[in-house]
Amino acid sequence: MAVSQTANLAEKAMGHTGDATTIQNVTNPAQERSKYADPSGETMKALCWMGKNDVRVLDTPKPALIEDRDVILKVTGSTICGSDLHLMHGAVVQLQKGDILGHEFCGKIDSMGSAVKGLNKGDRVVASFQIACGDCMYCKQKLSSQCERTNSNSTENLMYGGRTAGMFGYSHFTGGFAGGQAEYVRVPYGDVNLLKIPDGVPDEKALYLSDVLATSWNAVVDTGVKEGDVVAIWGAGPIGQMAAEFSFMNGASRVILIDGGPASWRLDFCKSKMPKLETINFTSLPRGRTVTAELKDMEHGGPDVAIECVAGEYAKGWAHYFELMLGMETDTSEIVNEMLTSVKNYGRCGITGVYVGFTNHFNIGTLMERGIRLIGNGQAPVHLYWKKLLEMIQKNEIDPLVMVSHRVLMEEMDLVYQKFNAREDNMQKVFVQTKFSDPPCPGAPQVTSLRS
């Protein structure tokens, strides 16, 4: 929390770089109602960050159209992501009290700015979690997560030597945009960052084009999974589950999924969907037995490819636990080191889980001496993949419902965060229902009230 507040002060002192072409730091219309709230006075329910480990569903103003390419959506579906937990924990810097969270959502167009092209009121659309301008160097290559014009945060630029695109509901570090865990959301550059949903595709499938499907696909293709590869994946959450499925689709001969602790049940959940999947529960290994040793025994030399789908905030050992707690590092290197020591010589390791800053005890020796390729998969460029993935859904080549375990109420999102964080109730991936949602589609979970 102290780190986040310090980062906020640093950003205020430095000031933004000023090269964004869309307004920054509008994370809740209540900040300045006269500018950012709909003049009708209508209110909505939204999930707001109120401090470390404190999120609440509050009544806030409906957002207004601010710029001429804005779109206001009635949110018909949202979800929670492991990345949202990093925000709740305060692991991502520059959060401010009242910020509306949520970066995965779909909905129906409620209103549009005068310059929006190709969309109509009432269209069903899904949003990309990143906000792209559509015209810069990266956007022209569909590398939408690296847009040059939607995030003018100086701190990120100083830390990373460059910036990502602006992102919905993901702190002022990524531009400061209100998220979609709400009943309405404002989408800047709406004609760039919204994809029309065909009539035959229900919200419960289209929603996940927002992030999880594109992120999983990117992890697999960017790390270079090819025919015959043996792939090890750390983390059996939704990203890890779909990365396993996409690895098989891209020709992997074996996929080994690794998880443990309170999340151990996720291994069984994933295996029930993919019987040929192999698993390692690291908490069930004999004392002194490492994941690396287990993988070397399962496959001569280790896997060809390792993919990290966890994140850097979860320490396994005491050294990193205390270093994280004391602010001596922002991310643990433990899982990355496990990947590096586990793969074959000249193996490939991809990092898809969120890492925000600096780490200690990184095993650079094995990287260099054994020729390991370490790949930062980056924030997935959704625009590069979402049309292809939508076609795959339409052809029944992929079914996002395999990861969806619960349908929950927008009004209970604070409880969803608690249960998802604790890995309770076998909650793998949720569909968040709002007052604008259609009834569940065939095969989707029915709504569950967590308060009852």
Coordinates of C-alpha atoms in Angstrom, one line a residue:
M1 CA 0.0 0.0 0.0
A2 CA 2.8 2.4 0.9
V3 CA 4.5 1.6 -2.4
S4 CA 1.3 2.4 -4.3
Q5 CA 0.9 5.7 -2.5
T6 CA 4.6 6.6 -3.1
A7 CA 4.1 5.8 -6.8
N8 CA 1.0 8.1 -6.9
L9 CA 3.0 10.9 -5.4
A10 CA 5.9 10.3 -7.8
E11 CA 3.5 10.4 -10.8
K12 CA 2.0 13.6 -9.5
A13 CA 5.4 15.2 -9.1
M14 CA 6.6 14.1 -12.6
G15 CA 3.4 14.7 -14.4
H16 CA 2.1 12.7 -17.3
T17 CA 4.1 12.7 -20.5
G18 CA 1.2 14.3 -22.3
D19 CA 1.2 12.2 -25.5
A20 CA -2.1 10.3 -24.9
T21 CA -4.9 11.2 -27.3
T22 CA -7.7 10.2 -24.9
I23 CA -8.4 11.6 -21.5
Q24 CA -6.5 10.0 -18.6
N25 CA -7.4 9.2 -15.0
V26 CA -11.2 8.9 -15.2
T27 CA -11.6 5.8 -13.0
N28 CA -15.0 6.7 -11.6
P29 CA -17.6 9.2 -12.9
A30 CA -18.1 10.3 -9.2
Q31 CA -14.6 12.0 -9.4
E32 CA -16.2 15.0 -11.1
R33 CA -19.8 14.5 -11.8
S34 CA -20.2 17.6 -13.8
K35 CA -17.7 16.4 -16.4
Y36 CA -17.8 12.6 -16.2
A37 CA -21.3 11.6 -15.1
D38 CA -24.3 11.1 -17.4
P39 CA -26.5 14.3 -17.2
S40 CA -29.6 12.0 -16.6
G41 CA -28.4 11.5 -13.0
E42 CA -28.8 7.7 -13.4
T43 CA -26.7 5.6 -11.1
M44 CA -25.2 2.1 -11.5
K45 CA -23.6 -0.5 -9.4
A46 CA -19.8 -0.9 -9.7
L47 CA -17.1 -2.8 -8.0
C48 CA -14.6 -0.3 -6.5
W49 CA -11.2 -0.6 -4.9
M50 CA -11.3 1.0 -1.5
G51 CA -7.9 0.0 -0.2
K52 CA -5.6 -3.1 0.1
N53 CA -7.8 -6.2 0.3
D54 CA -10.9 -4.1 0.3
V55 CA -13.3 -4.0 -2.7
R56 CA -16.9 -3.0 -2.5
V57 CA -20.0 -2.8 -4.7
L58 CA -21.1 0.8 -4.6
D59 CA -23.7 3.0 -6.3
T60 CA -21.9 5.4 -8.6
P61 CA -23.0 7.7 -11.5
K62 CA -23.5 6.3 -14.9
P63 CA -20.6 7.4 -17.1
A64 CA -21.1 10.2 -19.7
L65 CA -19.8 10.4 -23.2
I66 CA -16.7 12.5 -22.9
E67 CA -15.0 12.3 -26.3
D68 CA -16.5 12.0 -29.8
R69 CA -15.3 8.4 -30.3
D70 CA -16.6 7.1 -26.9
V71 CA -19.2 4.4 -26.6
I72 CA -21.3 3.8 -23.5
L73 CA -22.1 0.1 -23.0
K74 CA -24.8 -1.5 -21.0
V75 CA -22.7 -4.3 -19.5
T76 CA -24.4 -7.7 -20.1
G77 CA -21.5 -9.8 -18.9
S78 CA -18.3 -9.4 -16.9
T79 CA -15.9 -11.7 -15.0
I80 CA -13.0 -11.7 -12.6
C81 CA -9.4 -12.5 -13.5
G82 CA -6.4 -13.5 -11.5
S83 CA -5.0 -10.2 -12.5
D84 CA -7.8 -8.5 -10.6
L85 CA -6.5 -10.2 -7.4
H86 CA -3.1 -8.4 -7.9
L87 CA -5.1 -5.1 -7.8
M88 CA -7.0 -6.1 -4.7
H89 CA -3.8 -7.1 -2.9
G90 CA -2.2 -3.7 -3.9
A91 CA 0.6 -5.5 -5.9
V92 CA -0.1 -3.2 -8.8
V93 CA 0.8 0.4 -8.0
Q94 CA -1.1 3.7 -8.4
L95 CA -4.5 2.5 -7.4
Q96 CA -6.7 5.2 -5.8
K97 CA -9.7 4.8 -3.5
G98 CA -12.9 4.5 -5.6
D99 CA -11.3 3.1 -8.8
I100 CA -13.8 0.9 -10.7
L101 CA -12.1 -2.4 -11.5
G102 CA -12.7 -5.0 -14.3
H103 CA -11.1 -5.4 -17.7
E104 CA -13.1 -8.2 -19.3
F105 CA -16.7 -7.4 -20.4
C106 CA -19.3 -7.4 -23.1
G107 CA -22.5 -5.6 -23.6
K108 CA -25.0 -3.7 -25.7
I109 CA -24.3 -0.2 -27.1
D110 CA -26.3 2.4 -25.1
S111 CA -25.0 5.5 -26.7
M112 CA -22.1 6.7 -29.0
G113 CA -20.1 9.8 -29.7
S114 CA -20.6 11.6 -33.0
A115 CA -17.4 10.3 -34.6
V116 CA -17.9 6.5 -34.0
K117 CA -18.1 4.5 -37.2
G118 CA -19.4 1.0 -38.0
L119 CA -21.5 0.6 -34.8
N120 CA -25.1 1.1 -34.0
K121 CA -27.1 1.6 -30.8
G122 CA -28.1 -1.8 -29.5
D123 CA -25.3 -3.8 -31.1
R124 CA -23.9 -6.6 -29.0
V125 CA -20.2 -6.2 -28.6
V126 CA -17.2 -7.5 -26.6
A127 CA -14.4 -5.2 -25.5
S128 CA -10.7 -5.8 -25.6
F129 CA -9.1 -5.3 -22.1
Q130 CA -6.6 -2.9 -23.6
I131 CA -7.5 0.5 -25.2
A132 CA -6.0 1.1 -28.6
C133 CA -6.1 4.1 -30.9
G134 CA -6.0 2.1 -34.1
D135 CA -3.5 4.3 -35.9
C136 CA -0.1 4.2 -34.2
M137 CA 2.9 2.1 -35.1
Y138 CA 1.8 -0.8 -32.9
C139 CA -1.9 -0.6 -33.6
K140 CA -1.2 -0.8 -37.4
Q141 CA 0.4 -4.2 -36.6
K142 CA -2.6 -5.2 -34.4
L143 CA -0.3 -5.2 -31.4
S144 CA -3.0 -3.4 -29.5
S145 CA -1.7 -3.9 -26.0
Q146 CA 1.3 -1.7 -26.8
C147 CA -0.6 1.3 -28.3
E148 CA 1.5 4.5 -28.0
R149 CA -1.4 6.9 -27.6
T150 CA -3.7 5.7 -24.8
N151 CA -1.4 5.8 -21.7
S152 CA 0.8 8.8 -20.8
N153 CA 1.9 7.5 -17.4
S154 CA 5.4 8.7 -16.7
T155 CA 6.2 6.1 -13.9
E156 CA 5.6 3.1 -16.2
N157 CA 7.7 4.8 -18.9
L158 CA 10.5 5.3 -16.5
M159 CA 10.4 1.8 -15.0
Y160 CA 10.0 -0.1 -18.3
G161 CA 11.7 2.1 -20.8
G162 CA 8.3 2.3 -22.6
R163 CA 4.6 1.9 -21.9
T164 CA 1.8 -0.4 -22.5
A165 CA -1.6 0.7 -23.8
G166 CA -4.2 2.0 -21.5
M167 CA -6.2 -0.7 -19.8
F168 CA -9.7 -0.9 -18.4
G169 CA -9.9 -1.0 -14.6
Y170 CA -6.2 -1.5 -14.1
S171 CA -5.0 1.4 -12.0
H172 CA -3.6 4.8 -13.0
F173 CA -0.3 3.0 -13.9
T174 CA -2.1 2.0 -17.2
G175 CA -3.8 5.3 -17.9
G176 CA -6.6 5.3 -15.3
F177 CA -9.7 4.0 -17.0
A178 CA -12.9 2.9 -15.2
G179 CA -13.4 -0.8 -15.6
G180 CA -16.3 -3.1 -16.6
Q181 CA -17.2 -4.7 -13.3
A182 CA -20.2 -2.4 -13.5
E183 CA -23.6 -1.9 -15.1
Y184 CA -22.3 0.7 -17.5
V185 CA -18.8 1.4 -18.9
R186 CA -17.3 4.1 -21.1
V187 CA -15.2 2.7 -24.0
P188 CA -12.7 5.2 -25.5
Y189 CA -12.1 4.7 -29.3
G190 CA -15.2 2.5 -29.2
D191 CA -15.0 1.7 -32.9
V192 CA -11.5 0.3 -32.4
N193 CA -11.9 -1.6 -29.1
L194 CA -15.2 -3.3 -29.6
L195 CA -15.9 -6.4 -31.7
K196 CA -19.4 -7.2 -32.8
I197 CA -20.8 -10.5 -31.5
P198 CA -22.7 -12.6 -34.1
D199 CA -26.2 -13.6 -33.3
G200 CA -25.2 -17.3 -32.9
V201 CA -22.6 -16.6 -30.2
P202 CA -24.0 -16.1 -26.7
D203 CA -22.4 -13.7 -24.3
E204 CA -21.2 -16.6 -22.1
K205 CA -18.8 -17.5 -24.9
A206 CA -18.0 -14.1 -26.5
L207 CA -17.1 -12.4 -23.2
Y208 CA -13.8 -14.3 -22.9
L209 CA -12.5 -12.9 -26.1
S210 CA -11.9 -9.8 -24.0
D211 CA -8.8 -11.4 -22.3
V212 CA -8.5 -15.0 -21.3
L213 CA -8.8 -16.6 -24.7
A214 CA -6.4 -14.2 -26.4
T215 CA -4.0 -14.3 -23.5
S216 CA -3.9 -18.1 -23.4
W217 CA -3.5 -18.3 -27.2
N218 CA -0.8 -15.7 -27.2
A219 CA 1.1 -17.6 -24.5
V220 CA 1.2 -20.7 -26.6
V221 CA 2.0 -19.3 -30.0
D222 CA 4.4 -16.6 -28.7
T223 CA 6.4 -19.1 -26.8
G224 CA 6.5 -21.3 -30.0
V225 CA 4.6 -24.5 -29.1
K226 CA 4.9 -26.8 -32.1
E227 CA 4.2 -30.3 -33.2
G228 CA 5.6 -32.9 -30.8
D229 CA 6.6 -30.6 -28.0
V230 CA 6.3 -31.5 -24.4
V231 CA 4.8 -28.5 -22.6
A232 CA 4.8 -27.7 -18.8
I233 CA 2.4 -25.0 -17.6
W234 CA 2.6 -23.4 -14.1
G235 CA -0.8 -22.4 -12.8
A236 CA -4.1 -24.3 -13.4
G237 CA -6.4 -21.3 -13.4
P238 CA -8.4 -20.3 -16.5
I239 CA -5.3 -19.0 -18.4
G240 CA -3.4 -22.2 -17.6
Q241 CA -6.3 -24.4 -18.5
M242 CA -6.9 -22.8 -21.9
A243 CA -3.1 -22.6 -22.5
A244 CA -3.1 -26.4 -22.0
E245 CA -5.9 -26.9 -24.4
F246 CA -4.3 -24.6 -27.0
S247 CA -1.0 -26.4 -26.6
F248 CA -2.7 -29.6 -27.6
M249 CA -4.4 -27.8 -30.5
N250 CA -1.0 -26.6 -31.7
G251 CA 0.5 -30.1 -31.7
A252 CA 2.0 -30.7 -28.3
S253 CA 2.4 -34.4 -27.6
R254 CA 2.2 -34.0 -23.8
V255 CA 1.0 -31.2 -21.5
I256 CA 1.9 -31.2 -17.8
L257 CA 0.0 -28.8 -15.6
I258 CA 1.5 -27.7 -12.2
D259 CA -0.4 -26.2 -9.2
G260 CA -0.8 -26.9 -5.5
G261 CA -1.9 -25.6 -2.1
P262 CA -5.4 -24.3 -1.8
A263 CA -5.7 -24.4 -5.6
S264 CA -4.9 -28.1 -5.9
W265 CA -8.5 -28.9 -6.9
R266 CA -8.0 -27.0 -10.1
L267 CA -5.7 -29.8 -11.4
D268 CA -8.6 -32.2 -11.1
F269 CA -11.0 -29.7 -12.7
C270 CA -8.7 -29.3 -15.7
K271 CA -8.0 -33.0 -16.1
S272 CA -11.8 -33.7 -16.1
K273 CA -12.0 -31.5 -19.2
M274 CA -8.8 -32.9 -20.8
P275 CA -8.2 -36.5 -19.8
K276 CA -4.8 -36.7 -21.6
L277 CA -3.5 -33.9 -19.4
E278 CA -0.8 -34.8 -16.9
T279 CA -0.5 -33.0 -13.6
I280 CA 1.9 -32.2 -10.8
N281 CA 0.6 -31.2 -7.3
F282 CA 3.7 -29.5 -5.9
T283 CA 2.4 -29.7 -2.3
S284 CA 2.1 -33.5 -2.6
L285 CA 5.7 -34.0 -3.6
P286 CA 7.9 -35.8 -1.0
R287 CA 9.9 -33.5 1.2
G288 CA 13.0 -32.2 -0.7
R289 CA 11.5 -33.3 -4.0
T290 CA 11.4 -30.4 -6.5
V291 CA 9.1 -29.7 -9.4
T292 CA 12.2 -29.6 -11.6
A293 CA 13.3 -33.1 -10.5
E294 CA 9.7 -34.4 -11.1
L295 CA 9.6 -33.0 -14.6
K296 CA 13.1 -34.4 -15.5
D297 CA 11.8 -37.8 -14.4
M298 CA 8.6 -37.5 -16.4
E299 CA 10.5 -36.4 -19.6
H300 CA 14.1 -37.0 -20.5
G301 CA 15.9 -33.7 -20.3
G302 CA 12.7 -31.9 -19.2
P303 CA 9.9 -30.3 -21.2
D304 CA 10.6 -28.5 -24.5
V305 CA 8.5 -25.5 -23.4
A306 CA 7.5 -24.0 -20.1
I307 CA 4.7 -21.4 -19.7
E308 CA 4.1 -19.3 -16.6
C309 CA 0.4 -18.6 -15.9
V310 CA 0.7 -17.6 -12.2
A311 CA 2.3 -14.2 -11.4
G312 CA 5.2 -12.8 -9.5
E313 CA 3.4 -11.9 -6.2
Y314 CA 3.1 -15.4 -4.8
A315 CA 6.2 -16.5 -2.8
K316 CA 6.8 -20.2 -2.2
G317 CA 9.8 -19.9 0.2
W318 CA 10.6 -17.7 3.2
A319 CA 13.3 -15.6 1.6
H320 CA 11.1 -14.2 -1.1
Y321 CA 8.1 -14.0 1.3
F322 CA 10.1 -11.6 3.5
E323 CA 11.7 -9.7 0.6
L324 CA 8.2 -9.1 -0.9
M325 CA 6.8 -8.0 2.5
L326 CA 9.7 -5.6 3.1
G327 CA 9.6 -4.1 -0.4
M328 CA 13.0 -5.5 -1.3
E329 CA 11.5 -6.8 -4.5
T330 CA 8.1 -6.6 -6.3
D331 CA 8.0 -10.1 -7.7
T332 CA 9.5 -13.5 -6.8
S333 CA 11.7 -15.3 -9.3
E334 CA 10.9 -18.7 -7.9
I335 CA 8.6 -20.0 -10.7
V336 CA 10.7 -18.5 -13.4
N337 CA 13.7 -20.2 -12.0
E338 CA 11.8 -23.5 -11.8
M339 CA 11.0 -23.1 -15.5
L340 CA 14.5 -22.3 -16.5
T341 CA 16.0 -25.3 -14.6
S342 CA 13.2 -27.7 -15.8
V343 CA 13.3 -27.3 -19.6
K344 CA 15.7 -29.0 -22.0
N345 CA 18.8 -27.3 -23.1
Y346 CA 17.8 -24.6 -25.6
G347 CA 14.2 -24.9 -24.3
R348 CA 11.7 -22.1 -24.4
C349 CA 10.1 -20.3 -21.4
G350 CA 7.2 -17.9 -21.7
I351 CA 6.0 -15.5 -19.0
T352 CA 2.3 -14.7 -19.2
G353 CA 1.5 -14.2 -15.5
V354 CA 1.7 -10.6 -14.3
Y355 CA 5.1 -9.3 -13.1
V356 CA 5.2 -5.6 -12.3
G357 CA 8.8 -4.6 -11.3
F358 CA 12.0 -6.2 -10.0
T359 CA 13.0 -9.6 -8.6
N360 CA 15.9 -11.1 -6.7
H361 CA 17.9 -14.3 -7.0
F362 CA 17.2 -14.7 -10.7
N363 CA 19.1 -17.7 -12.1
I364 CA 20.7 -16.0 -15.0
G365 CA 23.4 -18.6 -15.2
T366 CA 21.2 -21.4 -16.5
L367 CA 19.6 -19.0 -18.9
M368 CA 23.0 -18.2 -20.5
E369 CA 24.9 -21.5 -20.1
R370 CA 22.1 -23.8 -21.4
G371 CA 20.8 -21.4 -24.1
I372 CA 17.3 -21.1 -22.6
R373 CA 15.0 -18.7 -24.4
L374 CA 13.1 -16.6 -21.9
I375 CA 10.2 -14.8 -23.5
G376 CA 8.0 -12.1 -22.0
N377 CA 4.7 -12.8 -23.7
G378 CA 3.6 -9.3 -22.8
Q379 CA 0.1 -8.2 -22.3
A380 CA -1.6 -10.1 -25.0
P381 CA -2.5 -8.1 -28.2
V382 CA -6.2 -9.0 -28.2
H383 CA -6.8 -7.3 -31.6
L384 CA -4.3 -9.6 -33.3
Y385 CA -6.3 -12.7 -32.3
W386 CA -9.9 -12.0 -31.4
K387 CA -11.4 -12.4 -34.9
K388 CA -9.6 -15.7 -35.4
L389 CA -10.7 -16.9 -32.0
L390 CA -14.3 -15.8 -32.6
E391 CA -14.3 -17.9 -35.8
M392 CA -13.0 -20.9 -33.8
I393 CA -15.9 -20.5 -31.4
Q394 CA -18.4 -20.3 -34.2
K395 CA -16.9 -23.5 -35.7
N396 CA -17.0 -25.2 -32.3
E397 CA -13.3 -25.7 -32.4
I398 CA -13.1 -24.2 -28.9
D399 CA -15.7 -23.9 -26.2
P400 CA -15.0 -21.2 -23.6
L401 CA -17.7 -22.8 -21.3
V402 CA -15.2 -25.6 -20.4
M403 CA -13.7 -23.2 -17.9
V404 CA -16.8 -21.5 -16.6
S405 CA -17.8 -22.8 -13.3
H406 CA -20.2 -20.2 -11.9
R407 CA -22.7 -17.5 -12.8
V408 CA -22.8 -14.8 -10.2
L409 CA -24.6 -11.5 -9.5
M410 CA -23.0 -8.1 -10.0
E411 CA -24.3 -7.1 -6.6
E412 CA -22.2 -9.8 -5.0
M413 CA -18.9 -9.1 -6.7
D414 CA -17.2 -8.3 -3.4
L415 CA -17.9 -11.9 -2.2
V416 CA -16.7 -13.2 -5.6
Y417 CA -13.3 -11.5 -5.0
Q418 CA -13.1 -13.1 -1.5
K419 CA -13.9 -16.6 -2.8
F420 CA -11.8 -16.4 -5.9
N421 CA -8.9 -15.2 -3.8
A422 CA -9.3 -18.1 -1.3
R423 CA -9.7 -20.6 -4.2
E424 CA -13.0 -21.6 -2.6
D425 CA -16.2 -23.3 -4.0
N426 CA -14.2 -24.7 -7.0
M427 CA -14.5 -21.3 -8.6
Q428 CA -12.6 -21.5 -11.8
K429 CA -14.0 -18.8 -14.1
V430 CA -17.2 -16.8 -13.5
F431 CA -19.8 -15.1 -15.6
V432 CA -21.0 -12.0 -13.9
Q433 CA -24.7 -11.2 -14.5
T434 CA -26.0 -7.7 -14.5
K435 CA -29.6 -6.3 -14.7
F436 CA -29.0 -6.1 -18.5
S437 CA -27.9 -9.8 -19.0
D438 CA -29.9 -12.3 -21.1
P439 CA -30.9 -15.6 -19.5
P440 CA -28.1 -18.3 -19.4
C441 CA -27.4 -20.0 -22.7
P442 CA -27.6 -23.8 -23.1
G443 CA -24.7 -25.5 -21.2
A444 CA -23.9 -22.4 -19.1
P445 CA -24.2 -22.5 -15.3
Q446 CA -27.3 -21.1 -13.7
V447 CA -27.0 -18.1 -11.4
T448 CA -25.8 -18.7 -7.9
S449 CA -26.4 -16.3 -5.0
L450 CA -23.3 -16.3 -2.8
R451 CA -25.1 -14.6 0.1
S452 CA -27.8 -17.2 0.4

